[in-house]
mmCIF file of C-alpha atoms in Angstrom:
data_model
loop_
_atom_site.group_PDB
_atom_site.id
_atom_site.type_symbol
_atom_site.label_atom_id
_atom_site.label_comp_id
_atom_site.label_asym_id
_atom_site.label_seq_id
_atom_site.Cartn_x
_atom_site.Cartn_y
_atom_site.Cartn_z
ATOM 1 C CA UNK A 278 9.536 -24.545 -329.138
ATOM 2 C CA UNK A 279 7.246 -25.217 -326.627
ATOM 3 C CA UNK A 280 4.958 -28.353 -326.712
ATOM 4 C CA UNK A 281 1.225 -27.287 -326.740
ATOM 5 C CA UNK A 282 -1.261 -28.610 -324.575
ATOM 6 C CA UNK A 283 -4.693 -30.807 -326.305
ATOM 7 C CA UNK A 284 -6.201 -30.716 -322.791
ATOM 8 C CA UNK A 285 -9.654 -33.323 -321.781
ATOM 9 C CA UNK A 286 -11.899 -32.626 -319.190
ATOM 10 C CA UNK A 287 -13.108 -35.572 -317.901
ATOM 11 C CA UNK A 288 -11.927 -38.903 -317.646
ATOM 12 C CA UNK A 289 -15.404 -40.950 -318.381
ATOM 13 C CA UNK A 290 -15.929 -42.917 -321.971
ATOM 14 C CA UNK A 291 -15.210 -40.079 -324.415
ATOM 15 C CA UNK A 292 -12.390 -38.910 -322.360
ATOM 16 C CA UNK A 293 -10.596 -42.113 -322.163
ATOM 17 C CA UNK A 294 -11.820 -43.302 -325.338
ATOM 18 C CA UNK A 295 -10.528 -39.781 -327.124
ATOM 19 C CA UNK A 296 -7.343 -39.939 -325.246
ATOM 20 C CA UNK A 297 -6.270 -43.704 -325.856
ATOM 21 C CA UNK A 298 -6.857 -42.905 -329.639
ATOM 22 C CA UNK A 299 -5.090 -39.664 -329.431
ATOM 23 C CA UNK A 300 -2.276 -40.958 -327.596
ATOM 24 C CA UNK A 301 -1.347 -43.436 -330.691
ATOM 25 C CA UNK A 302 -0.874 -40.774 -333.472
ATOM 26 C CA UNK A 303 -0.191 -37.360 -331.951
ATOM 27 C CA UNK A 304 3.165 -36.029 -332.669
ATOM 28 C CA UNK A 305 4.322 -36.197 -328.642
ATOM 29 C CA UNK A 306 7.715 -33.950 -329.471
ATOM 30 C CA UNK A 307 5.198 -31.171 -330.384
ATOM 31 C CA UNK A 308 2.223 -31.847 -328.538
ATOM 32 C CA UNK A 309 1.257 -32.795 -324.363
ATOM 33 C CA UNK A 310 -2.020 -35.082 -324.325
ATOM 34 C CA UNK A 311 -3.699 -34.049 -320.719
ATOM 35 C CA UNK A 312 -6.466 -35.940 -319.066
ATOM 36 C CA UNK A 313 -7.817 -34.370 -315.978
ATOM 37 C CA UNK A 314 -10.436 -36.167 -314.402
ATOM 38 C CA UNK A 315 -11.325 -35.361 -310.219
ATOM 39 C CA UNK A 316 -10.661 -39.305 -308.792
ATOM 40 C CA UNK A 317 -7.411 -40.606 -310.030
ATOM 41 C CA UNK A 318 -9.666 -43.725 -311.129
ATOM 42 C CA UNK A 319 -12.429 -44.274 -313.367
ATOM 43 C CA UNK A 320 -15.742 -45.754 -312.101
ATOM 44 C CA UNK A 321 -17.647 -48.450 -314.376
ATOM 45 C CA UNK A 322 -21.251 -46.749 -313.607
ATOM 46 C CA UNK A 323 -22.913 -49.833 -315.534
ATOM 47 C CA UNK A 324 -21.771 -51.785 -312.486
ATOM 48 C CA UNK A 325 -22.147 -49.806 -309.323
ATOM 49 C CA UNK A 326 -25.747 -50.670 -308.812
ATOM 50 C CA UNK A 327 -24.448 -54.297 -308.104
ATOM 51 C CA UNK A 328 -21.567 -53.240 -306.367
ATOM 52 C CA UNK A 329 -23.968 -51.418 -303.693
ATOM 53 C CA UNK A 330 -26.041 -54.547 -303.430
ATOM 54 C CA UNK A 331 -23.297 -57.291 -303.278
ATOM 55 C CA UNK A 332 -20.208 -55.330 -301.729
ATOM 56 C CA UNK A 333 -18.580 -57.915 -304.134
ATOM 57 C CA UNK A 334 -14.660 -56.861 -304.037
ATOM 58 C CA UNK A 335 -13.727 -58.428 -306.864
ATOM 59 C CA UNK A 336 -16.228 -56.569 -308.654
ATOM 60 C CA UNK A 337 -14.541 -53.236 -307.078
ATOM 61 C CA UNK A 338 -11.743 -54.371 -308.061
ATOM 62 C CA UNK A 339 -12.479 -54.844 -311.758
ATOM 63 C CA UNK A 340 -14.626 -51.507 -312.004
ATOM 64 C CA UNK A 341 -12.259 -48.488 -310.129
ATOM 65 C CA UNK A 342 -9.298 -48.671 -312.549
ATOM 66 C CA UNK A 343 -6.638 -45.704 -312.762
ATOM 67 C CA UNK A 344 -5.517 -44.064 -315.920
ATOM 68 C CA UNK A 345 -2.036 -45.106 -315.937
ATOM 69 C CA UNK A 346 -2.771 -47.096 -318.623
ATOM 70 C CA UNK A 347 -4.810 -45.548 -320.783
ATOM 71 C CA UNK A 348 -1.928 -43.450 -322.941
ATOM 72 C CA UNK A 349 -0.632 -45.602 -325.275
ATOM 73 C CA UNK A 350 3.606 -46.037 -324.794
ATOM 74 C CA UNK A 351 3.084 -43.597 -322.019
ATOM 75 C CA UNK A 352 2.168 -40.643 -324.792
ATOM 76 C CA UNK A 353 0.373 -38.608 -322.127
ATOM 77 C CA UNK A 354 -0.662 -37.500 -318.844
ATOM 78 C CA UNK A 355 -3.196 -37.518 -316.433
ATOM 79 C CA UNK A 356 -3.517 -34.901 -313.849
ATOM 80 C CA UNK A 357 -6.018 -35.421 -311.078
ATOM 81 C CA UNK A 358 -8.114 -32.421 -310.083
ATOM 82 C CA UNK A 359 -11.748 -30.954 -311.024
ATOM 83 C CA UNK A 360 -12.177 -28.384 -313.695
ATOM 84 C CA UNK A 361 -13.984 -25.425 -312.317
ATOM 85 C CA UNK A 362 -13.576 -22.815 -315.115
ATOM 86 C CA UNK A 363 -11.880 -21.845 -318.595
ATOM 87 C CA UNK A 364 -10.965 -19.067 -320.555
ATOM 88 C CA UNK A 365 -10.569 -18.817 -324.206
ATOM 89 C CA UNK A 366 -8.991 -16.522 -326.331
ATOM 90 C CA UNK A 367 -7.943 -16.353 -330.276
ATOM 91 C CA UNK A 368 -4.990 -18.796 -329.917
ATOM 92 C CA UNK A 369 -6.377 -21.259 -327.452
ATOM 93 C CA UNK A 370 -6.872 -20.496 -323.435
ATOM 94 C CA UNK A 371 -6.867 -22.256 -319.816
ATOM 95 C CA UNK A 372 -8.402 -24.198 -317.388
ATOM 96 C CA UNK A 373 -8.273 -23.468 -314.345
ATOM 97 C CA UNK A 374 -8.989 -26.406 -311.153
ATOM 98 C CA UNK A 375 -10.172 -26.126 -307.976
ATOM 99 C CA UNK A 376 -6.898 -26.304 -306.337
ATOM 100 C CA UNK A 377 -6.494 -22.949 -308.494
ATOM 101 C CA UNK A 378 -3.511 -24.615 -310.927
ATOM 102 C CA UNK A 379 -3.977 -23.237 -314.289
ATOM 103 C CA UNK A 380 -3.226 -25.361 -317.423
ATOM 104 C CA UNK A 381 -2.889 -23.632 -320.718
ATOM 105 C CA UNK A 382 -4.451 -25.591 -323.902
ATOM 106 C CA UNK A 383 -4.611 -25.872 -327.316
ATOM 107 C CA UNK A 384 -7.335 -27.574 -328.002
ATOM 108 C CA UNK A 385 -9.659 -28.561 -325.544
ATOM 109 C CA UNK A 386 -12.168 -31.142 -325.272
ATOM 110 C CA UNK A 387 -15.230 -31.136 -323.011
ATOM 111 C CA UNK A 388 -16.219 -34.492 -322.105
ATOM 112 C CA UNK A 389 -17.066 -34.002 -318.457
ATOM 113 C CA UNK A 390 -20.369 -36.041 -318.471
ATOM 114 C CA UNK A 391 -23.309 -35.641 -316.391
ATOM 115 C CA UNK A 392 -24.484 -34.919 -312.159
ATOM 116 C CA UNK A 393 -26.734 -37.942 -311.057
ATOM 117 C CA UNK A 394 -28.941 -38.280 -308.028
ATOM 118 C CA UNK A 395 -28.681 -41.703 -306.059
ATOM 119 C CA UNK A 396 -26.634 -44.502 -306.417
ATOM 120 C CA UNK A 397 -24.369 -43.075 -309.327
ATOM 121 C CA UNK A 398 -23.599 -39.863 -307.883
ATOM 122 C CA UNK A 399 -20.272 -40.567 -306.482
ATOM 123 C CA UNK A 400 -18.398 -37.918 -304.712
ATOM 124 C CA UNK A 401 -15.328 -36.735 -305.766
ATOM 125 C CA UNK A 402 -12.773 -37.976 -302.921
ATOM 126 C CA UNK A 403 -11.923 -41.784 -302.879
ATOM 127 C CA UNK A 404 -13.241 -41.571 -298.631
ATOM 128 C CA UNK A 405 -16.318 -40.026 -300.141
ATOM 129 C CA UNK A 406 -16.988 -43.078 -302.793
ATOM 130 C CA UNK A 407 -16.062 -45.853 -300.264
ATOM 131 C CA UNK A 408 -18.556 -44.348 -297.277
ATOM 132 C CA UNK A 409 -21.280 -43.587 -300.925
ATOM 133 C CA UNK A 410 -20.879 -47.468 -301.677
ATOM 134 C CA UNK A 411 -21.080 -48.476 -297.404
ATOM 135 C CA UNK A 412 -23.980 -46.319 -296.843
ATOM 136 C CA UNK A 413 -26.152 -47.074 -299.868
ATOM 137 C CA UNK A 414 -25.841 -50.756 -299.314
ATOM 138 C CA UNK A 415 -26.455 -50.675 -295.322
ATOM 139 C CA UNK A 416 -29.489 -48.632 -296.235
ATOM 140 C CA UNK A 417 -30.712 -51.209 -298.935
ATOM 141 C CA UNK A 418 -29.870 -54.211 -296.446
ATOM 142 C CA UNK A 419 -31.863 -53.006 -293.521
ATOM 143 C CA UNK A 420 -34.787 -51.669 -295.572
ATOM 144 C CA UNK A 421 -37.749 -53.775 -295.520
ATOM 145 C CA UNK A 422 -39.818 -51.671 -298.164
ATOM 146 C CA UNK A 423 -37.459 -49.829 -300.832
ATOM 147 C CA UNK A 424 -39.134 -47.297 -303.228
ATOM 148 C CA UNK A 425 -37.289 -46.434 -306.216
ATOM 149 C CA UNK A 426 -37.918 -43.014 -307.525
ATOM 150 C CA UNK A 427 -37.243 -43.177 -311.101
ATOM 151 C CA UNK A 428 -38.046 -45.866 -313.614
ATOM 152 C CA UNK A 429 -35.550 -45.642 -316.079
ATOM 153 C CA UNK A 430 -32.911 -47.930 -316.592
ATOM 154 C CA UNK A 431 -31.352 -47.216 -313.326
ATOM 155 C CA UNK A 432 -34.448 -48.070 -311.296
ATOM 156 C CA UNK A 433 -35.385 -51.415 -313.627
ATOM 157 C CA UNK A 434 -31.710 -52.743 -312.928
ATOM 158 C CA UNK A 435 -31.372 -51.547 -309.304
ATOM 159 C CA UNK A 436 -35.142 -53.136 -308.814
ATOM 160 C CA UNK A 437 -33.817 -56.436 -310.643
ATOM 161 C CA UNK A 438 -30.104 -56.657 -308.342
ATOM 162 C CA UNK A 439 -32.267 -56.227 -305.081
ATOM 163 C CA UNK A 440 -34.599 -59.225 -306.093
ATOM 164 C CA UNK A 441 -31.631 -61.125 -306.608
ATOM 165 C CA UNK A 442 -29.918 -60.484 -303.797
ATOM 166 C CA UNK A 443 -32.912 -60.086 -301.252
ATOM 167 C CA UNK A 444 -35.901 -61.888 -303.016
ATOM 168 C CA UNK A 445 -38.381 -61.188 -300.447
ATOM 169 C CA UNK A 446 -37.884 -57.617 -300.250
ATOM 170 C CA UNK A 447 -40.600 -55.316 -301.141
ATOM 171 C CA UNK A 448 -39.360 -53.152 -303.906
ATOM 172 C CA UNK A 449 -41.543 -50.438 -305.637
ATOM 173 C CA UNK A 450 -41.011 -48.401 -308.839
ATOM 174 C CA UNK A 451 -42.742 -44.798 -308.798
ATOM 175 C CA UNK A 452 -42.220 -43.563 -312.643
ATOM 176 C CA UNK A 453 -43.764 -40.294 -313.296
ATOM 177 C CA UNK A 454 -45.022 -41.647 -317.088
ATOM 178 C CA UNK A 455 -47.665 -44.416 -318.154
ATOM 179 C CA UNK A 456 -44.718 -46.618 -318.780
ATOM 180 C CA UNK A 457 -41.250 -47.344 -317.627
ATOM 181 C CA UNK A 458 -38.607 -45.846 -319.942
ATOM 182 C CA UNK A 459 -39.221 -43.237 -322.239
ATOM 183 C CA UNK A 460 -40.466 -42.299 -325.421
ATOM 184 C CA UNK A 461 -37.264 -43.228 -327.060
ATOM 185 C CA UNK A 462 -38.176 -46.504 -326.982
ATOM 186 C CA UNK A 463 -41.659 -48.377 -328.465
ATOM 187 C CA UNK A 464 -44.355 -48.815 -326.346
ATOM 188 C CA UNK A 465 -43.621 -52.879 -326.677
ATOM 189 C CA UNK A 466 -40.632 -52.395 -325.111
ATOM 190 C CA UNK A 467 -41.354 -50.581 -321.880
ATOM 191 C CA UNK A 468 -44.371 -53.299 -321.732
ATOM 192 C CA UNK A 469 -41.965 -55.647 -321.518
ATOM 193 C CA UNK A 470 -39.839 -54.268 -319.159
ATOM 194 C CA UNK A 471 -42.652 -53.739 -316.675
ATOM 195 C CA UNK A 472 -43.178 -57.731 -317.361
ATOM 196 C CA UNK A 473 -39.701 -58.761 -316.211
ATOM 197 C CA UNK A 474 -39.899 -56.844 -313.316
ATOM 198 C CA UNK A 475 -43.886 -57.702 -311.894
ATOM 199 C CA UNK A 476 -43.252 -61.644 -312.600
ATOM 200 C CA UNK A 477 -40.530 -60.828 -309.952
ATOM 201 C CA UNK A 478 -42.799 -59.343 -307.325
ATOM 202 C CA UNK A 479 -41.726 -55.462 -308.221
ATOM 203 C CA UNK A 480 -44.499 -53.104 -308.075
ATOM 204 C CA UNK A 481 -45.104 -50.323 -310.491
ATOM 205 C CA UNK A 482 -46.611 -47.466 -309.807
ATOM 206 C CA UNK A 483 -46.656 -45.597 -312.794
ATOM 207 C CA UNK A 484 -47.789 -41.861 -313.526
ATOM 208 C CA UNK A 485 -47.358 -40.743 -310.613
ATOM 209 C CA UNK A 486 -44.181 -38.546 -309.252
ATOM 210 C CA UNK A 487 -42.223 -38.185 -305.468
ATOM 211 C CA UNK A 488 -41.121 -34.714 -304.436
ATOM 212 C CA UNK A 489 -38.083 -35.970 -302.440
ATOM 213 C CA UNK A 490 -35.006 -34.964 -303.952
ATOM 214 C CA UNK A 491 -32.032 -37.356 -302.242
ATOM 215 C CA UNK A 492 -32.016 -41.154 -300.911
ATOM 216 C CA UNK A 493 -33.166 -41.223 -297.308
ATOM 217 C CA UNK A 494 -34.686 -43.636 -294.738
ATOM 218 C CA UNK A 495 -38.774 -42.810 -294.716
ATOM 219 C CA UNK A 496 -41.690 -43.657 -292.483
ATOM 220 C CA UNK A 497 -44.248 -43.646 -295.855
ATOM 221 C CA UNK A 498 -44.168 -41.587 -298.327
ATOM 222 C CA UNK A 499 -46.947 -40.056 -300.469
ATOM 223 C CA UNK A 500 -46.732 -39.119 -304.372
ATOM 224 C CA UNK A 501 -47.023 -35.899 -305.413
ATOM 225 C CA UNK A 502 -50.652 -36.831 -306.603
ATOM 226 C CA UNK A 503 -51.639 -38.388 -303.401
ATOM 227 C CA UNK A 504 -51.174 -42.275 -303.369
ATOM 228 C CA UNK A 505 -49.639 -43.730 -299.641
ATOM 229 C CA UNK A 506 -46.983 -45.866 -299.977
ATOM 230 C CA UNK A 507 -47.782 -46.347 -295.919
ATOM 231 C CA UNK A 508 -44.868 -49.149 -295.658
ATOM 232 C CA UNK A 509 -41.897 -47.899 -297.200
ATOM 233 C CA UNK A 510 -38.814 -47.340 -295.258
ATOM 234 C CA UNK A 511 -36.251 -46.273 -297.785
ATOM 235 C CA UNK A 512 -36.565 -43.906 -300.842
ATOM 236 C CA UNK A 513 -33.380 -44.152 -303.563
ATOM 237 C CA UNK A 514 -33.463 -41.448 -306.127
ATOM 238 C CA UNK A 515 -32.938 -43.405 -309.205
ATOM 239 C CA UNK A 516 -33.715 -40.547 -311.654
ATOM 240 C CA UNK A 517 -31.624 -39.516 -314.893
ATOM 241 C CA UNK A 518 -28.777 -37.742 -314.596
ATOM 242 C CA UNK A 519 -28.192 -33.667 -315.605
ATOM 243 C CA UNK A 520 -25.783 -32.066 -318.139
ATOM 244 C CA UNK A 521 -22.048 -30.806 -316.094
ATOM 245 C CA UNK A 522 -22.079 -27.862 -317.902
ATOM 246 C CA UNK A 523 -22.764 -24.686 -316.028
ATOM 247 C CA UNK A 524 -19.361 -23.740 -315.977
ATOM 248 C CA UNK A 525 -19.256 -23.303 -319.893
ATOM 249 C CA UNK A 526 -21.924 -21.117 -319.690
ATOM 250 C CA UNK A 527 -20.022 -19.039 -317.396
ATOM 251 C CA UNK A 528 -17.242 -19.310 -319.901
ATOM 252 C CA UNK A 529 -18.423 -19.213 -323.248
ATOM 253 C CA UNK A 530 -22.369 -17.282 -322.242
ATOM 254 C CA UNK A 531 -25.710 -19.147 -322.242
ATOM 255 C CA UNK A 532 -25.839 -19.438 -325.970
ATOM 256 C CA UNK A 533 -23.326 -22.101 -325.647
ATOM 257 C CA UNK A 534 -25.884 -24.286 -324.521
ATOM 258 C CA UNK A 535 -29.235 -25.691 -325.309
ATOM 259 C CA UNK A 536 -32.163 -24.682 -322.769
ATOM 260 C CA UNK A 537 -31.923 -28.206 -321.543
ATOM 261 C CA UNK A 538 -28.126 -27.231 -320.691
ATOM 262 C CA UNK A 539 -25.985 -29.000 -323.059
ATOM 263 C CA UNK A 540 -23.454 -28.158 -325.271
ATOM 264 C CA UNK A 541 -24.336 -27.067 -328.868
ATOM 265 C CA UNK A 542 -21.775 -28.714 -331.222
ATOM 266 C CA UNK A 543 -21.397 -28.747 -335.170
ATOM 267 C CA UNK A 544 -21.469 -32.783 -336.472
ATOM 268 C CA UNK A 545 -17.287 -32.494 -336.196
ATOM 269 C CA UNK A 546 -18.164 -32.331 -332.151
ATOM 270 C CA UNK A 547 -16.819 -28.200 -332.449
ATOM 271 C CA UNK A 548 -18.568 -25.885 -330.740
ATOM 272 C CA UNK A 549 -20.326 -23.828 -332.782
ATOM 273 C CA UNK A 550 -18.544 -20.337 -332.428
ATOM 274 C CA UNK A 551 -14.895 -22.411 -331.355
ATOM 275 C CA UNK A 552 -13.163 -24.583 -333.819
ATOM 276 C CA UNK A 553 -10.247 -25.773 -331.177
ATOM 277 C CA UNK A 554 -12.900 -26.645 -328.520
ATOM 278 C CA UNK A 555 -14.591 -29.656 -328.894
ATOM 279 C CA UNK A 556 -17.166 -31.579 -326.607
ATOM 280 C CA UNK A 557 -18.637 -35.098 -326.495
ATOM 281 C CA UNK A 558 -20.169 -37.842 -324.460
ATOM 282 C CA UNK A 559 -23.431 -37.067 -322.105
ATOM 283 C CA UNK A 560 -22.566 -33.189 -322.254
ATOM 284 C CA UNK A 561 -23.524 -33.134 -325.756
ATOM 285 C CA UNK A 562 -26.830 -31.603 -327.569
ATOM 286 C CA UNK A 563 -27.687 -33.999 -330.065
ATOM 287 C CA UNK A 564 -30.631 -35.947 -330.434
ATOM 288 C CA UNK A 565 -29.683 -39.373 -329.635
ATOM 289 C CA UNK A 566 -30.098 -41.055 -325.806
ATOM 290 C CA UNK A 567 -27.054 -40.659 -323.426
ATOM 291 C CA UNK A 568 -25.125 -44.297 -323.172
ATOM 292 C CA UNK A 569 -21.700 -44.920 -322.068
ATOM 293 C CA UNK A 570 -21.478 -47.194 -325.856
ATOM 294 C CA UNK A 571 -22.526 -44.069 -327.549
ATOM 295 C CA UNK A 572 -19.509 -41.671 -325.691
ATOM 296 C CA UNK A 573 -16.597 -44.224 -326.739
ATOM 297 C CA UNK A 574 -18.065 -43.647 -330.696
ATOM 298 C CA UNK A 575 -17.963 -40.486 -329.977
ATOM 299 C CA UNK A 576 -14.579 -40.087 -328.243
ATOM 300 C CA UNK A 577 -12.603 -42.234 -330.720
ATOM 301 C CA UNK A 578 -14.485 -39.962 -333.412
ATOM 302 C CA UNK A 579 -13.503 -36.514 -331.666
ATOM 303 C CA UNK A 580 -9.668 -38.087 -331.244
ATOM 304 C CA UNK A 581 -9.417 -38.023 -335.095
ATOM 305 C CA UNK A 582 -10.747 -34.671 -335.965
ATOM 306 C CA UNK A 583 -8.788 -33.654 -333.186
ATOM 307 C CA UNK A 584 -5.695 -35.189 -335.312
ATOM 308 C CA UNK A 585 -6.967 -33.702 -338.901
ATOM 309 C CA UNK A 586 -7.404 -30.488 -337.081
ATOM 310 C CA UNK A 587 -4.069 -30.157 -336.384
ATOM 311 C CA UNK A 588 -3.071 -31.765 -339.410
ATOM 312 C CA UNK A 589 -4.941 -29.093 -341.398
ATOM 313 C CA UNK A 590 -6.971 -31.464 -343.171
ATOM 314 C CA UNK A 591 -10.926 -32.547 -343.612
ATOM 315 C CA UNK A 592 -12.410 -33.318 -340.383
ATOM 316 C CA UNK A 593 -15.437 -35.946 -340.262
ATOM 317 C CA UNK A 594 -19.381 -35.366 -339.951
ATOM 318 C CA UNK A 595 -20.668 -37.668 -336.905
ATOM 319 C CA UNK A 596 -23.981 -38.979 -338.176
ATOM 320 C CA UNK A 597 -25.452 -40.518 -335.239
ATOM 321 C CA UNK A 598 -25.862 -43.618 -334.102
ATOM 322 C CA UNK A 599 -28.986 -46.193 -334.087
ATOM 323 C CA UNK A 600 -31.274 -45.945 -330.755
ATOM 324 C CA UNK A 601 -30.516 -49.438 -329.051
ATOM 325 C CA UNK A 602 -30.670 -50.517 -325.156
ATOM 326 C CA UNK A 603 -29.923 -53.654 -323.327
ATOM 327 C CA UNK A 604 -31.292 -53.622 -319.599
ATOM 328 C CA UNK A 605 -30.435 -56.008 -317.305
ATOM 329 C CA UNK A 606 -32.592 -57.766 -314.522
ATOM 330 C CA UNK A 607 -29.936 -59.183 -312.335
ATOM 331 C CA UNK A 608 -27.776 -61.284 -313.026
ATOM 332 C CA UNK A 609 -29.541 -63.857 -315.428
ATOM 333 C CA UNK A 610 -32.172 -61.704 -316.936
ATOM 334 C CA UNK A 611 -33.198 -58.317 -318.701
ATOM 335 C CA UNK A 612 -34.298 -57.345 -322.280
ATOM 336 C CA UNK A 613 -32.685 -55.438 -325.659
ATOM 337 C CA UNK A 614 -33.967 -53.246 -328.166
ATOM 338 C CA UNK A 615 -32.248 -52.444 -331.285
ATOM 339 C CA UNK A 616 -34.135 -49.801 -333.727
ATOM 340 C CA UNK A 617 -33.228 -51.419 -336.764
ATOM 341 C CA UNK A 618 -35.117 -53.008 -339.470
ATOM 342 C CA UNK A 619 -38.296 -53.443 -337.646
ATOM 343 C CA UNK A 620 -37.079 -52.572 -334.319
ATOM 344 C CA UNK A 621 -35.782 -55.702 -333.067
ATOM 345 C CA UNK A 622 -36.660 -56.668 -329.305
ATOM 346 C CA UNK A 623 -34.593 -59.948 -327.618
ATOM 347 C CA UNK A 624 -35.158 -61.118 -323.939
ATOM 348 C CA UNK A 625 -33.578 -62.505 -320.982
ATOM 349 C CA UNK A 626 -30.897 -64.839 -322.953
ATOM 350 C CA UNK A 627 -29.535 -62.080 -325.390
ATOM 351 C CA UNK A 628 -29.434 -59.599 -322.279
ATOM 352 C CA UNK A 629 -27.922 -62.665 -320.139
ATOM 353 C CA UNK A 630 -25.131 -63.037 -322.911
ATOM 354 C CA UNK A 631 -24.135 -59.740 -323.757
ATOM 355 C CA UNK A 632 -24.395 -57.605 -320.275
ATOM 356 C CA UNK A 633 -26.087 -59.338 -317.422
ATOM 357 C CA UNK A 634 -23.516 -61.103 -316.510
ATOM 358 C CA UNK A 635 -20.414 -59.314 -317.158
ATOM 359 C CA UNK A 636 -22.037 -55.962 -316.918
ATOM 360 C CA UNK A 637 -19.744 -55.058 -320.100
ATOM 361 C CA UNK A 638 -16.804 -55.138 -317.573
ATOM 362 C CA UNK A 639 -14.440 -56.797 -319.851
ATOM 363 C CA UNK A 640 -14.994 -53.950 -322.348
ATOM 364 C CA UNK A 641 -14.427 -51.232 -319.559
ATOM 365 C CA UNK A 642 -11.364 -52.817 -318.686
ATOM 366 C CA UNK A 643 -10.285 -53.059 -322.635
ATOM 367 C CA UNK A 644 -10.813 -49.110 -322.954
ATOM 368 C CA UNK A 645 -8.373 -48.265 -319.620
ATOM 369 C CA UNK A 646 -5.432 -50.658 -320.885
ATOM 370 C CA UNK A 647 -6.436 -53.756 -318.609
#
């Protein structure tokens, strides 16, 4: 008989993290674990905003890693190429790439994480990431006044590696709230992240919004409430990303998604209306922020249902995980919040010590087989 496909879309945390976990206790005489994913590497987001600052290569080096390693004793496969439909049916269905190969499936998983603006929207050709990473950081280096269009945790740690790197450059945070962050997190918090970054010279301008849509060189710029920002010379779109789902829609209808465009799932990560499709990771609609830590629980999660699923037995309930953050500022600074207890806050050292530093690289390289 032949071997049926468990196909994942998407080769970011929950991909990897599903298919590593798969890979050790599906039955590989009966079933084909596929991982299709459009670079044939992965890309450590955490640590690309130093990467465009630094051009360190031995940072690129630890941070682009392929997925030849991932399966464990070689119990499955990864095809490059980028998803650009499905069908379903009763029994199971197909993708179908943009190359127009079709791959059949039994089970599919939907972990194809999110579209960014800026820095961490890499194209999907390995020329294309190379001239992203050259460009960015020959933009950031000649700029003598960089606004950053976003203050979220992209735009705090992008502000923080440009004062490392270039301390006397004029870097300004435009945040469309009263405070940086979001309401996720206690006001103390985002109070304290505005701290780290003014004691460095960043300005905030908070509350107010910019209408430009893409990173590109400026002579001023003007919010969209009317403050001059006469001296800039570079804008960087460092604004959250968007749900990669608008090709489920097209699949599965617009009820398969939430109106902010993710995918409704059950707490076993099924979609609602599909028990042999599942979807995790930044594509998901649950109430919880979207963190690379969070997509690994979820992907090594999803890998065992996907297991008791086939096994005909009790899949588990994912209950959610604790709200918790750790930001860095550079390389020897930053802040953490854990909403536990209290809600516990911890500075520069803790951040220092658990990301600033390595930028969780030695846990990246952990989850690909390095």
């Amino acid at each position: 008989m032949a071997k049926r496909n468990i196909v994942i879309v998407g080769g970011g945390s929950a991909g990897v993290n599903t298919a590593r976990a798969l890979s050790k206790t599906l039955d590989s005489t009966k079933y084909e674990l596929i991982l299709i994913n459009p670079l044939p590497y992965r890309i450590w987001l955490v640590a690309t905003l130093r990467l465009a600052v630094t051009q360190d290569e031995a940072l690129k080096n630890d941070i682009f890693l392929p997925y030849d390693k991932v399966f464990i004793n070689g119990h499955g496969k990864f095809v490059q190429g980028k998803v650009v439909s499905f069908e379903q049916s009763k029994e199971g269905g197909s993708v179908t790439l943009e190359s127009g190969e079709k791959i059949d499936y039994h089970i599919l998983l939907l972990s194809q994480g999110s579209n960014w603006n800026g820095p961490p929207d890499f194209p999907h050709t390995d020329t294309g990431v190379q001239e992203h990473i050259s460009s960015l950081h020959s933009k950031l280096a000649n700029a003598r006044h960089i606004v950053l269009a976003g203050g979220g945790a992209v735009g705090i740690e992008l502000a923080g590696e440009i004062k490392d790197q270039w301390p006397d450059k004029k870097v300004t945070i435009v945040h469309g709230d009263k405070l940086l962050l979001n309401s996720a997190y206690p006001d103390k918090v985002r109070k304290a992240a505005a701290a780290s970054l003014t004691v460095r010279g960043v300005e905030l301008v908070l509350d107010h919004f910019i209408n430009e849509a893409e990173t590109k060189e400026v002579q001023g710029i003007t919010t969209a409430s009317g403050k001059e920002l006469q001296t800039a010379d570079l804008v960087v779109q460092t604004r959250g990303p968007r749900p990669n789902t608008a090709f489920v829609s097209d699949a599965l209808g617009e009820s398969a998604l939430s109106t902010l465009g993710l995918i409704k799932i059950r707490p076993t990560f099924q979609l609602a209306d599909h028990d042999n499709i599942f979807a995790a990771g930044d594509v998901i609609d649950w109430k919880e922020q979207k963190q690379a830590a969070k997509s690994s629980g979820h992907g090594k999660l999803v890998a065992g249902n996907i297991q008791a699923f086939l096994d005909k037995t009790p899949l588990k309930s994912y209950k959610g995980a604790f709200e918790m953050i750790v930001i860095t500022n550079g390389k020897n600074s930053g802040l953490a919040y854990f909403d536990v207890l209290w809600g516990i806050t911890l500075g520069g050292w803790f951040a220092r010590l658990v990301k600033s530093r390595s930028l969780l690289v030695p846990i990246f390289k952990g989850e690909q087989g390095y």
